[in-house]
Amino acid sequence: MGSFKTILFYSSVKDKSLFYTQRFYQIDIDILKDLGYTVVLSNKITDALKFWKYNCVFAYFYRWSFFVALIAKIFGRNTYFTGGIDALNKSTNSKKNYFVQVLFFYLCHLVAKKCIIVSNTDMQHVNYIVGKSKKLVYSEHTVKTSNFINDFDPILKNNDFVTICWQGDKSNIERKGVDLALVLFSNLIKKAEFRKSNFYILGRTGNGTHYLSQIIESLGLKERVFIIGEVSEEEKIEYLTRNKFYFQLSQYEGFGIAALEALLSGDIIIHSGQGGLSNKIFKKHIEVDIYGDIEKLSADLYKRLLTIDQNQLNKVIQVCFSYYDNSRRKDDFCKILNNNKL
């Protein structure tokens, strides 16, 4: 278990309630607690000054957390960084944003005990910055797979679509590609096979919800698209299990926990292939060019939805039930925190 027992769990979120609603935070916090650590949640850099109250830092993302790690290092405390690194994707970020993220990652790596990288794409990006560093360890996100049904019948699923998106601001809706998903959906329902399909949007509502509603109204989808808002874990899994298709058209995705959960629910994932969505577990699903011509995309998507190989998807699901269970990331954390090699 190591010599320390109290972990300062830091992220620069404005609202601390996100520690309880964002799945990647929730899962890692629960894993650390399950390993026997006391976890203190923080969104304030100044909390790191109270070094006598914690033994190490577990920091999410590679920007403001650098300052927490620097303070912790001055006081002899180690920092373990993790989380997706969206801004290292050159194709979806300005030169300025990319440069700032490269700088911050380099600084975070400098003061880190370990950087826990969560996707192959992120690992390629950070290897370019710091090389094959011993501080870099690889551990993809996981979920509690026992929450999902492993013997679902695809025939019993509704011919409906789902996505999950935090709606705190317009930029996140655009980054997650929900606006594009709505356009593609509006074209799909013109086809006989999807004429009765609905689209459910889950996730905490906020400043971006009005933008979402405007798109829905402009496309004439008010009777077909439902903004459900924040739901319980059980309700979310019910939506994923009950319906057949899941949109994840993100401009970049650090890992893609929601897409993994949809996969484990037996959904057909319509995704962008960006970042963590390039993972081989999504290769048998439907990848679309999110920057392509809409009419061409819609026609291609329609054809591919009708020819998907469910047997191939089922084989991938069985692998994911074992590898992407929380027990694996728990084992990774145990080794990392005990300074063992993964």
Steps between C-alpha positions, in 0.01 A plus 500: 500500500797732528596734781233763436131484575351837405476613138422855389285443191521817290329630187438860398122453467296806595225289656614231745178307441658385171722270707183301569337519158788464251563128466880514459535691829247281677658172398858600589393645835315178584800289397737701719261471795465127436879473521477641852591865444323803642416722203469876548334676205636836391451759226723763663872530433552644848389171658843364405658739751347294783761230446454355847147392405595269212774257403480524121299663220288333234451771236262505206609659174822674413454874538412668831588181682866581426490772768355256753770247415774764524386603849472135602851428373644794696354340813625153412172355373466294180244571227336245273342660192228347283214586262462550126706772328267637234706806411792289373296420191632745238208454261239633743693767688651836414878529487487710816290247694719214381819683598361585845402135558842373388664741742273402788544128434875541498486687833259248653725214391797680652346511851303173479568174672298328225276605211223244454409516130150380407507444122737388226456829317594701808804275550617569145463875561690504829775272369558764234543762774708318763609178330476154659500630855492265798251738658238406240276204582202377301164427658176541306184599683265226616142455622314266733411240239271309737253789457445394139306206357723251323224302324281769340296427189562762224161420346323630811670841485310807382610649168592819685814711555673622817789729587642630828630853524560751780318814385676755718600708199455516123863409432466158663193417291700590189808310623290190563343527155140498624409772247630282215323193644169688488550589134584139410200379700271745318609342171473142624136534606409577139572132429231236557715298745540798736173687442383424855839539672560741788818658636568533874764743631620428855726716715482790740329802347654847514585807294541291186153347517339803337735461202404133480129587508548753220655236275221255577236758415674617182513140373134440585587226751308612809281189491788262431789624717477503879742682731479274803761675715692345786390149599609240752751234408221242484286717272795570271574131456130437438501755214814345352367146531152576369611685185710383208726788386744732678650821356853608606614741230758677715759728341736337750443251780761432766368149550124470451345343812144568380574327169644202691185483714286510187710220348454287812126565468504347153454827312631571152743790547501774237826678576765738370805280551673793671733454800392211719227412249774368271529209747471164324189412703306748283641382164203270427257784568433797270763771465399811309699794366362781715645760263354345183206603286175457696296347220773249421546420869126445545473269199805298605382476861159375390653220291742394773232491768311245291803275447665497844631157608350439844698178550828691468378758752406227746854356490647839591248545782611176666863616503403838643308345789825363638765756401303818569375408845600727791698213652765550231546875561497430873788258448680763290461763773621259765820435304553866413452625853733232629761610244486171312516463124175432313 
